[in-house]
PDB file of C-alpha atoms in Angstrom:
ATOM      1  CA  MET A   1     -20.646 -67.740-215.522  1.00  0.00           C
ATOM      2  CA  ILE A   2     -21.909 -69.663-212.486  1.00  0.00           C
ATOM      3  CA  LYS A   3     -23.465 -67.448-209.815  1.00  0.00           C
ATOM      4  CA  ASP A   4     -22.317 -67.319-206.191  1.00  0.00           C
ATOM      5  CA  VAL A   5     -24.028 -70.194-204.376  1.00  0.00           C
ATOM      6  CA  GLU A   6     -24.715 -68.148-201.237  1.00  0.00           C
ATOM      7  CA  THR A   7     -27.899 -66.809-202.795  1.00  0.00           C
ATOM      8  CA  LEU A   8     -28.973 -70.354-203.669  1.00  0.00           C
ATOM      9  CA  LEU A   9     -28.279 -71.551-200.130  1.00  0.00           C
ATOM     10  CA  SER A  10     -30.410 -68.702-198.808  1.00  0.00           C
ATOM     11  CA  ARG A  11     -33.264 -69.703-201.100  1.00  0.00           C
ATOM     12  CA  ILE A  12     -33.230 -73.363-200.091  1.00  0.00           C
ATOM     13  CA  GLY A  13     -32.669 -72.573-196.415  1.00  0.00           C
ATOM     14  CA  TYR A  14     -29.755 -74.913-195.861  1.00  0.00           C
ATOM     15  CA  GLU A  15     -26.031 -74.449-195.104  1.00  0.00           C
ATOM     16  CA  PHE A  16     -23.748 -77.277-196.186  1.00  0.00           C
ATOM     17  CA  LYS A  17     -21.093 -78.566-193.843  1.00  0.00           C
ATOM     18  CA  ASP A  18     -19.354 -80.069-196.896  1.00  0.00           C
ATOM     19  CA  VAL A  19     -19.830 -77.642-199.787  1.00  0.00           C
ATOM     20  CA  SER A  20     -18.205 -80.112-202.189  1.00  0.00           C
ATOM     21  CA  LEU A  21     -21.430 -82.120-202.002  1.00  0.00           C
ATOM     22  CA  LEU A  22     -23.364 -79.158-203.387  1.00  0.00           C
ATOM     23  CA  THR A  23     -20.796 -78.751-206.168  1.00  0.00           C
ATOM     24  CA  ASN A  24     -21.242 -82.446-206.953  1.00  0.00           C
ATOM     25  CA  ALA A  25     -25.034 -82.009-207.055  1.00  0.00           C
ATOM     26  CA  LEU A  26     -24.737 -79.073-209.462  1.00  0.00           C
ATOM     27  CA  THR A  27     -22.383 -80.847-211.893  1.00  0.00           C
ATOM     28  CA  HIS A  28     -24.174 -82.163-214.970  1.00  0.00           C
ATOM     29  CA  SER A  29     -22.693 -85.179-216.760  1.00  0.00           C
ATOM     30  CA  SER A  30     -21.998 -83.045-219.866  1.00  0.00           C
ATOM     31  CA  TYR A  31     -19.604 -80.909-217.805  1.00  0.00           C
ATOM     32  CA  SER A  32     -17.767 -83.811-216.205  1.00  0.00           C
ATOM     33  CA  SER A  33     -17.421 -85.548-219.590  1.00  0.00           C
ATOM     34  CA  GLU A  34     -16.162 -82.388-221.290  1.00  0.00           C
ATOM     35  CA  HIS A  35     -13.563 -81.866-218.558  1.00  0.00           C
ATOM     36  CA  ARG A  36     -12.604 -85.561-218.413  1.00  0.00           C
ATOM     37  CA  MET A  37     -13.597 -85.848-214.766  1.00  0.00           C
ATOM     38  CA  GLU A  38     -14.379 -89.081-212.956  1.00  0.00           C
ATOM     39  CA  TYR A  39     -17.933 -90.371-213.240  1.00  0.00           C
ATOM     40  CA  THR A  40     -18.560 -89.784-209.514  1.00  0.00           C
ATOM     41  CA  SER A  41     -17.978 -86.043-210.016  1.00  0.00           C
ATOM     42  CA  ASN A  42     -21.336 -85.680-211.820  1.00  0.00           C
ATOM     43  CA  ASN A  43     -24.678 -85.565-210.031  1.00  0.00           C
ATOM     44  CA  GLU A  44     -26.289 -88.811-211.203  1.00  0.00           C
ATOM     45  CA  ARG A  45     -25.606 -90.804-208.030  1.00  0.00           C
ATOM     46  CA  LEU A  46     -26.927 -87.993-205.819  1.00  0.00           C
ATOM     47  CA  GLU A  47     -29.978 -87.744-208.084  1.00  0.00           C
ATOM     48  CA  PHE A  48     -30.643 -91.442-207.408  1.00  0.00           C
ATOM     49  CA  ILE A  49     -30.862 -90.744-203.667  1.00  0.00           C
ATOM     50  CA  GLY A  50     -32.846 -87.546-204.018  1.00  0.00           C
ATOM     51  CA  ASP A  51     -35.366 -89.067-206.415  1.00  0.00           C
ATOM     52  CA  ALA A  52     -36.318 -91.787-203.943  1.00  0.00           C
ATOM     53  CA  TYR A  53     -36.484 -89.477-200.963  1.00  0.00           C
ATOM     54  CA  VAL A  54     -38.507 -86.743-202.657  1.00  0.00           C
ATOM     55  CA  ASP A  55     -41.091 -89.429-203.477  1.00  0.00           C
ATOM     56  CA  ALA A  56     -41.044 -90.728-199.887  1.00  0.00           C
ATOM     57  CA  ALA A  57     -41.231 -87.309-198.214  1.00  0.00           C
ATOM     58  CA  VAL A  58     -44.064 -86.050-200.408  1.00  0.00           C
ATOM     59  CA  GLY A  59     -45.934 -89.329-199.993  1.00  0.00           C
ATOM     60  CA  ALA A  60     -45.598 -89.198-196.203  1.00  0.00           C
ATOM     61  CA  GLU A  61     -46.816 -85.602-196.112  1.00  0.00           C
ATOM     62  CA  LEU A  62     -49.849 -86.399-198.263  1.00  0.00           C
ATOM     63  CA  PHE A  63     -50.597 -89.395-196.037  1.00  0.00           C
ATOM     64  CA  ARG A  64     -50.474 -87.094-192.995  1.00  0.00           C
ATOM     65  CA  ILE A  65     -52.702 -84.409-194.520  1.00  0.00           C
ATOM     66  CA  MET A  66     -55.214 -86.577-196.403  1.00  0.00           C
ATOM     67  CA  LYS A  67     -56.235 -88.812-193.523  1.00  0.00           C
ATOM     68  CA  ASP A  68     -59.126 -90.560-195.282  1.00  0.00           C
ATOM     69  CA  ALA A  69     -57.842 -90.619-198.883  1.00  0.00           C
ATOM     70  CA  PRO A  70     -57.555 -94.027-200.581  1.00  0.00           C
ATOM     71  CA  GLU A  71     -54.242 -95.264-201.916  1.00  0.00           C
ATOM     72  CA  GLY A  72     -55.116 -94.409-205.515  1.00  0.00           C
ATOM     73  CA  VAL A  73     -55.766 -90.745-204.702  1.00  0.00           C
ATOM     74  CA  LEU A  74     -52.583 -90.489-202.648  1.00  0.00           C
ATOM     75  CA  SER A  75     -50.578 -92.035-205.490  1.00  0.00           C
ATOM     76  CA  LYS A  76     -52.020 -89.675-208.086  1.00  0.00           C
ATOM     77  CA  ASN A  77     -51.407 -86.589-205.955  1.00  0.00           C
ATOM     78  CA  ARG A  78     -47.858 -87.652-205.227  1.00  0.00           C
ATOM     79  CA  ALA A  79     -47.259 -88.234-208.950  1.00  0.00           C
ATOM     80  CA  ASP A  80     -48.577 -84.739-209.716  1.00  0.00           C
ATOM     81  CA  VAL A  81     -46.204 -83.146-207.187  1.00  0.00           C
ATOM     82  CA  VAL A  82     -43.027 -85.074-208.071  1.00  0.00           C
ATOM     83  CA  ARG A  83     -43.362 -85.322-211.851  1.00  0.00           C
ATOM     84  CA  GLU A  84     -40.583 -83.814-213.942  1.00  0.00           C
ATOM     85  CA  GLU A  85     -42.419 -80.659-214.969  1.00  0.00           C
ATOM     86  CA  SER A  86     -43.445 -79.865-211.393  1.00  0.00           C
ATOM     87  CA  LEU A  87     -39.919 -80.321-209.999  1.00  0.00           C
ATOM     88  CA  ALA A  88     -38.479 -78.302-212.887  1.00  0.00           C
ATOM     89  CA  ASP A  89     -40.824 -75.424-212.058  1.00  0.00           C
ATOM     90  CA  ALA A  90     -39.804 -75.628-208.384  1.00  0.00           C
ATOM     91  CA  ALA A  91     -36.174 -75.487-209.528  1.00  0.00           C
ATOM     92  CA  ARG A  92     -36.916 -72.386-211.611  1.00  0.00           C
ATOM     93  CA  GLU A  93     -38.393 -70.646-208.570  1.00  0.00           C
ATOM     94  CA  ILE A  94     -34.968 -70.785-206.876  1.00  0.00           C
ATOM     95  CA  SER A  95     -33.127 -70.091-210.189  1.00  0.00           C
ATOM     96  CA  LEU A  96     -31.356 -73.430-209.877  1.00  0.00           C
ATOM     97  CA  GLY A  97     -30.431 -73.438-213.572  1.00  0.00           C
ATOM     98  CA  ASP A  98     -28.093 -70.475-213.016  1.00  0.00           C
ATOM     99  CA  TYR A  99     -25.874 -72.610-210.777  1.00  0.00           C
ATOM    100  CA  ILE A 100     -25.485 -75.783-212.841  1.00  0.00           C
ATOM    101  CA  TYR A 101     -22.087 -76.735-214.239  1.00  0.00           C
ATOM    102  CA  MET A 102     -22.740 -78.032-217.758  1.00  0.00           C
ATOM    103  CA  GLY A 103     -20.842 -78.631-220.968  1.00  0.00           C
ATOM    104  CA  LYS A 104     -20.713 -76.016-223.706  1.00  0.00           C
ATOM    105  CA  GLY A 105     -22.842 -78.124-226.055  1.00  0.00           C
ATOM    106  CA  GLU A 106     -25.607 -78.534-223.478  1.00  0.00           C
ATOM    107  CA  GLU A 107     -25.354 -74.845-222.616  1.00  0.00           C
ATOM    108  CA  THR A 108     -25.826 -73.701-226.216  1.00  0.00           C
ATOM    109  CA  THR A 109     -28.904 -75.906-226.652  1.00  0.00           C
ATOM    110  CA  GLY A 110     -30.713 -74.278-223.730  1.00  0.00           C
ATOM    111  CA  GLY A 111     -29.811 -76.867-221.108  1.00  0.00           C
ATOM    112  CA  ARG A 112     -30.248 -74.463-218.211  1.00  0.00           C
ATOM    113  CA  ASN A 113     -33.983 -74.351-218.869  1.00  0.00           C
ATOM    114  CA  LYS A 114     -34.646 -77.987-219.792  1.00  0.00           C
ATOM    115  CA  ASP A 115     -37.196 -79.671-217.557  1.00  0.00           C
ATOM    116  CA  SER A 116     -35.221 -82.901-217.392  1.00  0.00           C
ATOM    117  CA  ILE A 117     -31.967 -81.237-216.299  1.00  0.00           C
ATOM    118  CA  LEU A 118     -33.662 -78.940-213.792  1.00  0.00           C
ATOM    119  CA  ALA A 119     -35.691 -81.757-212.220  1.00  0.00           C
ATOM    120  CA  ASP A 120     -32.664 -84.069-212.038  1.00  0.00           C
ATOM    121  CA  THR A 121     -30.515 -81.344-210.468  1.00  0.00           C
ATOM    122  CA  PHE A 122     -33.251 -80.557-207.951  1.00  0.00           C
ATOM    123  CA  GLU A 123     -33.267 -84.217-206.894  1.00  0.00           C
ATOM    124  CA  ALA A 124     -29.452 -84.305-206.787  1.00  0.00           C
ATOM    125  CA  MET A 125     -29.433 -81.243-204.534  1.00  0.00           C
ATOM    126  CA  ILE A 126     -31.833 -83.004-202.161  1.00  0.00           C
ATOM    127  CA  GLY A 127     -29.582 -86.070-202.267  1.00  0.00           C
ATOM    128  CA  ALA A 128     -26.611 -83.887-201.311  1.00  0.00           C
ATOM    129  CA  ILE A 129     -28.536 -82.379-198.385  1.00  0.00           C
ATOM    130  CA  ILE A 130     -29.438 -85.862-197.130  1.00  0.00           C
ATOM    131  CA  ILE A 131     -25.802 -87.002-197.261  1.00  0.00           C
ATOM    132  CA  ASP A 132     -24.622 -83.780-195.620  1.00  0.00           C
ATOM    133  CA  GLY A 133     -27.301 -83.246-192.987  1.00  0.00           C
ATOM    134  CA  GLY A 134     -29.452 -86.344-192.754  1.00  0.00           C
ATOM    135  CA  TYR A 135     -32.978 -87.349-193.721  1.00  0.00           C
ATOM    136  CA  ASP A 136     -34.759 -84.909-191.426  1.00  0.00           C
ATOM    137  CA  GLU A 137     -33.003 -81.936-193.025  1.00  0.00           C
ATOM    138  CA  GLY A 138     -33.706 -83.344-196.466  1.00  0.00           C
ATOM    139  CA  LYS A 139     -37.398 -83.684-195.641  1.00  0.00           C
ATOM    140  CA  ARG A 140     -37.545 -80.147-194.214  1.00  0.00           C
ATOM    141  CA  VAL A 141     -36.103 -78.658-197.419  1.00  0.00           C
ATOM    142  CA  ILE A 142     -38.312 -80.807-199.665  1.00  0.00           C
ATOM    143  CA  LEU A 143     -41.486 -79.746-197.893  1.00  0.00           C
ATOM    144  CA  SER A 144     -40.376 -76.117-197.832  1.00  0.00           C
ATOM    145  CA  LEU A 145     -39.717 -76.013-201.577  1.00  0.00           C
ATOM    146  CA  LEU A 146     -42.701 -78.143-202.611  1.00  0.00           C
ATOM    147  CA  ASN A 147     -45.259 -77.009-200.027  1.00  0.00           C
ATOM    148  CA  SER A 148     -47.322 -74.910-202.433  1.00  0.00           C
ATOM    149  CA  ARG A 149     -47.514 -77.798-204.892  1.00  0.00           C
ATOM    150  CA  ILE A 150     -48.558 -80.221-202.170  1.00  0.00           C
ATOM    151  CA  GLU A 151     -51.335 -77.838-201.100  1.00  0.00           C
ATOM    152  CA  LEU A 152     -52.536 -77.465-204.697  1.00  0.00           C
ATOM    153  CA  ALA A 153     -52.505 -81.250-205.171  1.00  0.00           C
ATOM    154  CA  VAL A 154     -54.579 -81.755-202.017  1.00  0.00           C
ATOM    155  CA  ALA A 155     -57.051 -79.152-203.285  1.00  0.00           C
ATOM    156  CA  GLY A 156     -57.138 -80.814-206.704  1.00  0.00           C
ATOM    157  CA  LYS A 157     -55.774 -77.670-208.344  1.00  0.00           C
ATOM    158  CA  LEU A 158     -52.245 -78.683-209.307  1.00  0.00           C
ATOM    159  CA  ARG A 159     -51.604 -78.557-213.041  1.00  0.00           C
ATOM    160  CA  ASN A 160     -53.067 -81.699-214.548  1.00  0.00           C
ATOM    161  CA  ASP A 161     -50.883 -84.546-215.742  1.00  0.00           C
ATOM    162  CA  TYR A 162     -52.679 -85.016-219.055  1.00  0.00           C
ATOM    163  CA  LYS A 163     -50.527 -88.012-220.059  1.00  0.00           C
ATOM    164  CA  THR A 164     -51.636 -89.971-217.001  1.00  0.00           C
ATOM    165  CA  MET A 165     -55.264 -88.911-217.506  1.00  0.00           C
ATOM    166  CA  LEU A 166     -55.168 -90.031-221.140  1.00  0.00           C
ATOM    167  CA  GLN A 167     -53.587 -93.369-220.245  1.00  0.00           C
ATOM    168  CA  GLU A 168     -56.294 -93.986-217.630  1.00  0.00           C
ATOM    169  CA  LYS A 169     -59.027 -93.117-220.139  1.00  0.00           C
ATOM    170  CA  LEU A 170     -57.535 -95.463-222.709  1.00  0.00           C
ATOM    171  CA  GLN A 171     -57.235 -98.334-220.252  1.00  0.00           C
ATOM    172  CA  GLU A 172     -60.916 -97.963-219.382  1.00  0.00           C
ATOM    173  CA  LYS A 173     -61.672 -98.781-223.020  1.00  0.00           C
ATOM    174  CA  ASP A 174     -58.951-101.285-223.886  1.00  0.00           C
ATOM    175  CA  HIS A 175     -56.284-102.641-221.530  1.00  0.00           C
ATOM    176  CA  GLU A 176     -54.204-103.890-224.452  1.00  0.00           C
ATOM    177  CA  LEU A 177     -53.700-100.534-226.154  1.00  0.00           C
ATOM    178  CA  ARG A 178     -50.623 -98.473-225.294  1.00  0.00           C
ATOM    179  CA  LEU A 179     -49.921 -94.838-226.007  1.00  0.00           C
ATOM    180  CA  LYS A 180     -47.018 -93.839-228.213  1.00  0.00           C
ATOM    181  CA  TYR A 181     -45.557 -90.314-228.406  1.00  0.00           C
ATOM    182  CA  THR A 182     -43.763 -89.481-231.664  1.00  0.00           C
ATOM    183  CA  THR A 183     -41.760 -86.351-232.460  1.00  0.00           C
ATOM    184  CA  VAL A 184     -43.150 -85.058-235.753  1.00  0.00           C
ATOM    185  CA  SER A 185     -40.923 -82.006-236.131  1.00  0.00           C
ATOM    186  CA  GLU A 186     -38.458 -79.668-234.421  1.00  0.00           C
ATOM    187  CA  SER A 187     -38.232 -76.004-235.367  1.00  0.00           C
ATOM    188  CA  GLY A 188     -36.236 -72.975-234.279  1.00  0.00           C
ATOM    189  CA  PRO A 189     -32.582 -72.490-233.277  1.00  0.00           C
ATOM    190  CA  ASP A 190     -30.875 -75.059-231.061  1.00  0.00           C
ATOM    191  CA  HIS A 191     -31.179 -72.899-227.944  1.00  0.00           C
ATOM    192  CA  ASP A 192     -34.893 -72.221-228.464  1.00  0.00           C
ATOM    193  CA  LYS A 193     -36.494 -75.211-230.180  1.00  0.00           C
ATOM    194  CA  THR A 194     -40.200 -75.925-230.508  1.00  0.00           C
ATOM    195  CA  PHE A 195     -41.203 -79.586-230.628  1.00  0.00           C
ATOM    196  CA  THR A 196     -44.322 -80.974-232.308  1.00  0.00           C
ATOM    197  CA  ILE A 197     -45.411 -84.368-231.021  1.00  0.00           C
ATOM    198  CA  GLU A 198     -48.250 -86.734-231.904  1.00  0.00           C
ATOM    199  CA  VAL A 199     -49.783 -89.228-229.513  1.00  0.00           C
ATOM    200  CA  SER A 200     -51.216 -92.408-230.984  1.00  0.00           C
ATOM    201  CA  ALA A 201     -52.747 -95.697-229.916  1.00  0.00           C
ATOM    202  CA  GLY A 202     -52.355 -98.516-232.395  1.00  0.00           C
ATOM    203  CA  PHE A 203     -52.726 -96.957-235.847  1.00  0.00           C
ATOM    204  CA  ASP A 204     -54.833 -94.006-234.676  1.00  0.00           C
ATOM    205  CA  VAL A 205     -53.365 -90.544-234.048  1.00  0.00           C
ATOM    206  CA  LEU A 206     -55.251 -89.188-231.033  1.00  0.00           C
ATOM    207  CA  GLY A 207     -53.774 -85.709-230.631  1.00  0.00           C
ATOM    208  CA  THR A 208     -50.985 -83.274-231.456  1.00  0.00           C
ATOM    209  CA  GLY A 209     -49.138 -80.809-229.246  1.00  0.00           C
ATOM    210  CA  GLN A 210     -46.307 -78.292-229.299  1.00  0.00           C
ATOM    211  CA  GLY A 211     -43.894 -77.148-226.598  1.00  0.00           C
ATOM    212  CA  LYS A 212     -40.430 -75.850-225.849  1.00  0.00           C
ATOM    213  CA  SER A 213     -39.502 -79.262-224.467  1.00  0.00           C
ATOM    214  CA  LYS A 214     -40.561 -82.742-225.490  1.00  0.00           C
ATOM    215  CA  SER A 215     -42.254 -83.309-222.132  1.00  0.00           C
ATOM    216  CA  LYS A 216     -44.370 -80.160-222.552  1.00  0.00           C
ATOM    217  CA  ALA A 217     -45.267 -81.107-226.147  1.00  0.00           C
ATOM    218  CA  GLU A 218     -46.310 -84.588-224.967  1.00  0.00           C
ATOM    219  CA  GLN A 219     -48.547 -83.056-222.298  1.00  0.00           C
ATOM    220  CA  GLU A 220     -50.132 -80.788-224.913  1.00  0.00           C
ATOM    221  CA  ALA A 221     -50.682 -83.738-227.270  1.00  0.00           C
ATOM    222  CA  ALA A 222     -52.399 -85.689-224.480  1.00  0.00           C
ATOM    223  CA  LYS A 223     -54.487 -82.620-223.609  1.00  0.00           C
ATOM    224  CA  ASP A 224     -55.520 -82.310-227.262  1.00  0.00           C
ATOM    225  CA  ALA A 225     -56.565 -85.967-227.328  1.00  0.00           C
ATOM    226  CA  LEU A 226     -58.636 -85.558-224.141  1.00  0.00           C
ATOM    227  CA  SER A 227     -60.319 -82.461-225.575  1.00  0.00           C
ATOM    228  CA  LYS A 228     -61.598 -84.610-228.448  1.00  0.00           C
ATOM    229  CA  GLY A 229     -63.380 -86.922-226.053  1.00  0.00           C
ATOM    230  CA  ILE A 230     -60.994 -89.865-226.383  1.00  0.00           C
TER     231      ILE A 230
END
């Protein structure tokens, strides 16, 4: 059962003039497909807008705060703040998963807690706010919900993106090599799976990781590779 959105609106600090935009933002494609709704009823188009503007708003805020930082540092910090896992965690803090309309199949496989769905819905919600209230309101909500992550990134304390770190390490050694992440196994019931993933470069397996989502398992595999001095 979907919860009353008033609590969600209180958490994000925004009142919609057109509440149908919020409904649109909370509608996953699995729900619209299952109910034979038009494509525009799902949140993918709003996600497209939100994705771009979250990047822009976070980048502008980092530029304002880090007055002497070079472009590379700004880019890395922005990537840390807006990556899927970070946005998914921000979505969890406002219990966004409780409000998503999704198909029964996605529901039974734990869709309400998947990083990809939570991050995409977060971006779609921002897209809906921009359409409803304009860019300034969108930026205000973005910075409100992501402020703690921006501060941690500036302080160099935001959770590390091990995949990016591993890629940078590898490129220092050989610009031709590319990382490949392979799912080795999946265990557990559909609603609570554990993924095991290997990361390799060429024919060499560099590390292995496990997680409740593929993105988390990939991060753990990259972390394992870095721990071995790759």
